[in-house]
One Martini backbone bead per residue (centre of mass of N, CA, C, O) as a GRO file, in nm:
protein
  179
    1UNK     BB    1   0.095   0.037   0.024
    2UNK     BB    2   0.050   0.381  -0.077
    3UNK     BB    3   0.111   0.637   0.123
    4UNK     BB    4   0.033   0.984   0.121
    5UNK     BB    5  -0.152   1.034   0.390
    6UNK     BB    6  -0.187   1.142   0.735
    7UNK     BB    7  -0.403   1.144   1.004
    8UNK     BB    8  -0.556   1.089   1.286
    9UNK     BB    9  -0.796   0.896   1.115
   10UNK     BB   10  -0.636   0.886   0.833
   11UNK     BB   11  -0.582   0.720   0.516
   12UNK     BB   12  -0.405   0.815   0.226
   13UNK     BB   13  -0.416   0.640  -0.083
   14UNK     BB   14  -0.350   0.472  -0.341
   15UNK     BB   15  -0.478   0.335  -0.604
   16UNK     BB   16  -0.607   0.011  -0.703
   17UNK     BB   17  -0.745  -0.259  -0.859
   18UNK     BB   18  -0.876  -0.360  -0.575
   19UNK     BB   19  -1.100  -0.105  -0.575
   20UNK     BB   20  -1.347  -0.171  -0.749
   21UNK     BB   21  -1.574  -0.246  -0.542
   22UNK     BB   22  -1.567   0.011  -0.376
   23UNK     BB   23  -1.639   0.206  -0.606
   24UNK     BB   24  -1.897   0.075  -0.698
   25UNK     BB   25  -2.051   0.114  -0.435
   26UNK     BB   26  -2.021   0.420  -0.404
   27UNK     BB   27  -2.124   0.489  -0.714
   28UNK     BB   28  -2.422   0.330  -0.620
   29UNK     BB   29  -2.514   0.548  -0.425
   30UNK     BB   30  -2.771   0.762  -0.442
   31UNK     BB   31  -2.685   0.964  -0.215
   32UNK     BB   32  -2.392   1.015  -0.307
   33UNK     BB   33  -2.497   1.090  -0.622
   34UNK     BB   34  -2.710   1.318  -0.619
   35UNK     BB   35  -2.501   1.577  -0.704
   36UNK     BB   36  -2.388   1.428  -0.982
   37UNK     BB   37  -2.644   1.217  -1.118
   38UNK     BB   38  -2.913   1.170  -0.937
   39UNK     BB   39  -2.846   0.849  -0.853
   40UNK     BB   40  -2.732   0.691  -1.069
   41UNK     BB   41  -2.606   0.426  -1.197
   42UNK     BB   42  -2.285   0.267  -1.225
   43UNK     BB   43  -2.124   0.095  -1.432
   44UNK     BB   44  -1.874  -0.125  -1.407
   45UNK     BB   45  -1.728  -0.050  -1.673
   46UNK     BB   46  -1.671   0.242  -1.588
   47UNK     BB   47  -1.495   0.177  -1.348
   48UNK     BB   48  -1.283  -0.007  -1.500
   49UNK     BB   49  -1.225   0.181  -1.771
   50UNK     BB   50  -1.222   0.486  -1.622
   51UNK     BB   51  -1.210   0.548  -1.319
   52UNK     BB   52  -0.974   0.376  -1.206
   53UNK     BB   53  -0.749   0.467  -1.402
   54UNK     BB   54  -0.767   0.764  -1.318
   55UNK     BB   55  -0.705   0.721  -1.017
   56UNK     BB   56  -0.429   0.578  -1.058
   57UNK     BB   57  -0.294   0.825  -1.219
   58UNK     BB   58  -0.377   1.057  -1.012
   59UNK     BB   59  -0.499   1.267  -0.736
   60UNK     BB   60  -0.619   1.009  -0.601
   61UNK     BB   61  -0.763   0.899  -0.274
   62UNK     BB   62  -0.791   0.662  -0.057
   63UNK     BB   63  -1.008   0.628   0.226
   64UNK     BB   64  -0.909   0.536   0.557
   65UNK     BB   65  -0.945   0.402   0.852
   66UNK     BB   66  -0.690   0.372   1.063
   67UNK     BB   67  -0.784   0.139   1.273
   68UNK     BB   68  -0.962  -0.050   1.054
   69UNK     BB   69  -0.945   0.003   0.721
   70UNK     BB   70  -1.186   0.137   0.626
   71UNK     BB   71  -1.368   0.232   0.363
   72UNK     BB   72  -1.482   0.576   0.292
   73UNK     BB   73  -1.332   0.678   0.017
   74UNK     BB   74  -1.249   0.999  -0.140
   75UNK     BB   75  -0.984   1.203  -0.272
   76UNK     BB   76  -0.885   1.521  -0.427
   77UNK     BB   77  -0.569   1.665  -0.573
   78UNK     BB   78  -0.595   1.866  -0.864
   79UNK     BB   79  -0.586   1.977  -1.154
   80UNK     BB   80  -0.774   2.092  -1.371
   81UNK     BB   81  -0.871   2.059  -1.671
   82UNK     BB   82  -0.647   2.293  -1.802
   83UNK     BB   83  -0.525   2.386  -1.547
   84UNK     BB   84  -0.333   2.512  -1.319
   85UNK     BB   85  -0.094   2.370  -1.112
   86UNK     BB   86  -0.136   2.609  -0.874
   87UNK     BB   87  -0.470   2.506  -0.891
   88UNK     BB   88  -0.609   2.299  -0.709
   89UNK     BB   89  -0.853   2.054  -0.676
   90UNK     BB   90  -1.100   1.977  -0.447
   91UNK     BB   91  -1.215   1.646  -0.338
   92UNK     BB   92  -1.509   1.437  -0.238
   93UNK     BB   93  -1.611   1.089  -0.140
   94UNK     BB   94  -1.847   0.945   0.084
   95UNK     BB   95  -1.978   0.739   0.275
   96UNK     BB   96  -2.256   0.752   0.458
   97UNK     BB   97  -2.120   0.637   0.726
   98UNK     BB   98  -1.912   0.906   0.719
   99UNK     BB   99  -2.107   1.106   0.781
  100UNK     BB  100  -2.075   1.353   1.034
  101UNK     BB  101  -1.745   1.294   1.140
  102UNK     BB  102  -1.511   1.485   0.989
  103UNK     BB  103  -1.355   1.359   0.743
  104UNK     BB  104  -1.374   1.572   0.519
  105UNK     BB  105  -1.229   1.793   0.678
  106UNK     BB  106  -0.969   1.647   0.755
  107UNK     BB  107  -0.872   1.574   0.467
  108UNK     BB  108  -0.888   1.858   0.342
  109UNK     BB  109  -0.692   2.007   0.528
  110UNK     BB  110  -0.446   1.833   0.463
  111UNK     BB  111  -0.442   1.897   0.156
  112UNK     BB  112  -0.418   2.200   0.178
  113UNK     BB  113  -0.155   2.206   0.333
  114UNK     BB  114   0.004   2.054   0.113
  115UNK     BB  115  -0.036   2.252  -0.119
  116UNK     BB  116   0.128   2.489   0.035
  117UNK     BB  117   0.393   2.325   0.143
  118UNK     BB  118   0.457   2.116  -0.129
  119UNK     BB  119   0.297   2.233  -0.414
  120UNK     BB  120   0.290   2.546  -0.465
  121UNK     BB  121   0.031   2.686  -0.413
  122UNK     BB  122  -0.200   2.969  -0.468
  123UNK     BB  123  -0.466   2.778  -0.500
  124UNK     BB  124  -0.774   2.645  -0.368
  125UNK     BB  125  -1.048   2.447  -0.498
  126UNK     BB  126  -1.418   2.413  -0.498
  127UNK     BB  127  -1.709   2.222  -0.611
  128UNK     BB  128  -2.076   2.270  -0.624
  129UNK     BB  129  -2.382   2.258  -0.555
  130UNK     BB  130  -2.576   2.486  -0.409
  131UNK     BB  131  -2.760   2.254  -0.254
  132UNK     BB  132  -2.488   2.139  -0.115
  133UNK     BB  133  -2.454   2.191   0.211
  134UNK     BB  134  -2.250   1.986   0.318
  135UNK     BB  135  -2.012   2.063   0.133
  136UNK     BB  136  -2.006   2.364   0.198
  137UNK     BB  137  -1.935   2.328   0.499
  138UNK     BB  138  -1.663   2.200   0.458
  139UNK     BB  139  -1.531   2.430   0.308
  140UNK     BB  140  -1.565   2.640   0.536
  141UNK     BB  141  -1.408   2.477   0.760
  142UNK     BB  142  -1.138   2.499   0.562
  143UNK     BB  143  -1.144   2.824   0.458
  144UNK     BB  144  -1.330   2.851   0.238
  145UNK     BB  145  -1.457   3.078  -0.010
  146UNK     BB  146  -1.672   3.240  -0.187
  147UNK     BB  147  -1.622   3.314  -0.542
  148UNK     BB  148  -1.867   3.169  -0.710
  149UNK     BB  149  -2.127   3.162  -0.945
  150UNK     BB  150  -2.280   2.908  -1.162
  151UNK     BB  151  -2.348   2.751  -1.480
  152UNK     BB  152  -2.449   2.448  -1.612
  153UNK     BB  153  -2.474   2.223  -1.887
  154UNK     BB  154  -2.705   1.990  -1.849
  155UNK     BB  155  -2.796   1.720  -2.026
  156UNK     BB  156  -2.918   1.598  -1.738
  157UNK     BB  157  -3.100   1.719  -1.528
  158UNK     BB  158  -3.100   1.773  -1.179
  159UNK     BB  159  -3.190   1.811  -0.879
  160UNK     BB  160  -3.082   2.160  -0.835
  161UNK     BB  161  -2.946   2.269  -1.104
  162UNK     BB  162  -3.119   2.539  -1.127
  163UNK     BB  163  -2.926   2.688  -0.896
  164UNK     BB  164  -2.643   2.589  -0.942
  165UNK     BB  165  -2.308   2.681  -0.876
  166UNK     BB  166  -2.007   2.652  -0.669
  167UNK     BB  167  -1.710   2.838  -0.568
  168UNK     BB  168  -1.435   2.768  -0.372
  169UNK     BB  169  -1.163   2.938  -0.179
  170UNK     BB  170  -0.798   2.940  -0.122
  171UNK     BB  171  -0.534   3.125  -0.050
  172UNK     BB  172  -0.226   3.161   0.050
  173UNK     BB  173  -0.274   3.413   0.224
  174UNK     BB  174  -0.516   3.299   0.383
  175UNK     BB  175  -0.371   3.052   0.495
  176UNK     BB  176  -0.136   3.203   0.640
  177UNK     BB  177  -0.329   3.371   0.833
  178UNK     BB  178  -0.436   3.078   0.975
  179UNK     BB  179  -0.150   2.909   1.040
   0.00000   0.00000   0.00000
């Protein structure tokens, strides 16, 4: 196992081919996927042929509970497609059983700290649907502030997409002021 980062309660490690079933289960929980695809099932072929190879390729980290080794979900910290390398995007997706326990905040804070201390980031950002209040609260707890609201052209709109999207950010200067 290649450990990328550890926090008080989490181990973030690189994905491997053996994570197929874990990802399949996570990405097929309608509540987990509610704000991503409206809760529609993700075919195993998509996980095997597209999702897992992308995750193994880098920037995505399997999150495990440190004492039990239980798979909790994943985080990512990587530049957006076509975006500048010094502006990584933060993301996370956790099993329902891990919600409300501070794992998303704990993992996100550790990755933000790493972005500024080791990856020479000038800004870290995260995006979600405006109506995804749980994710927005995590971003705010991590020191990110609302940067903009915008609309995406959803090929198949999902409930809440009519309200738009939000982008939160923290700059190096803002992070330094609070660290």
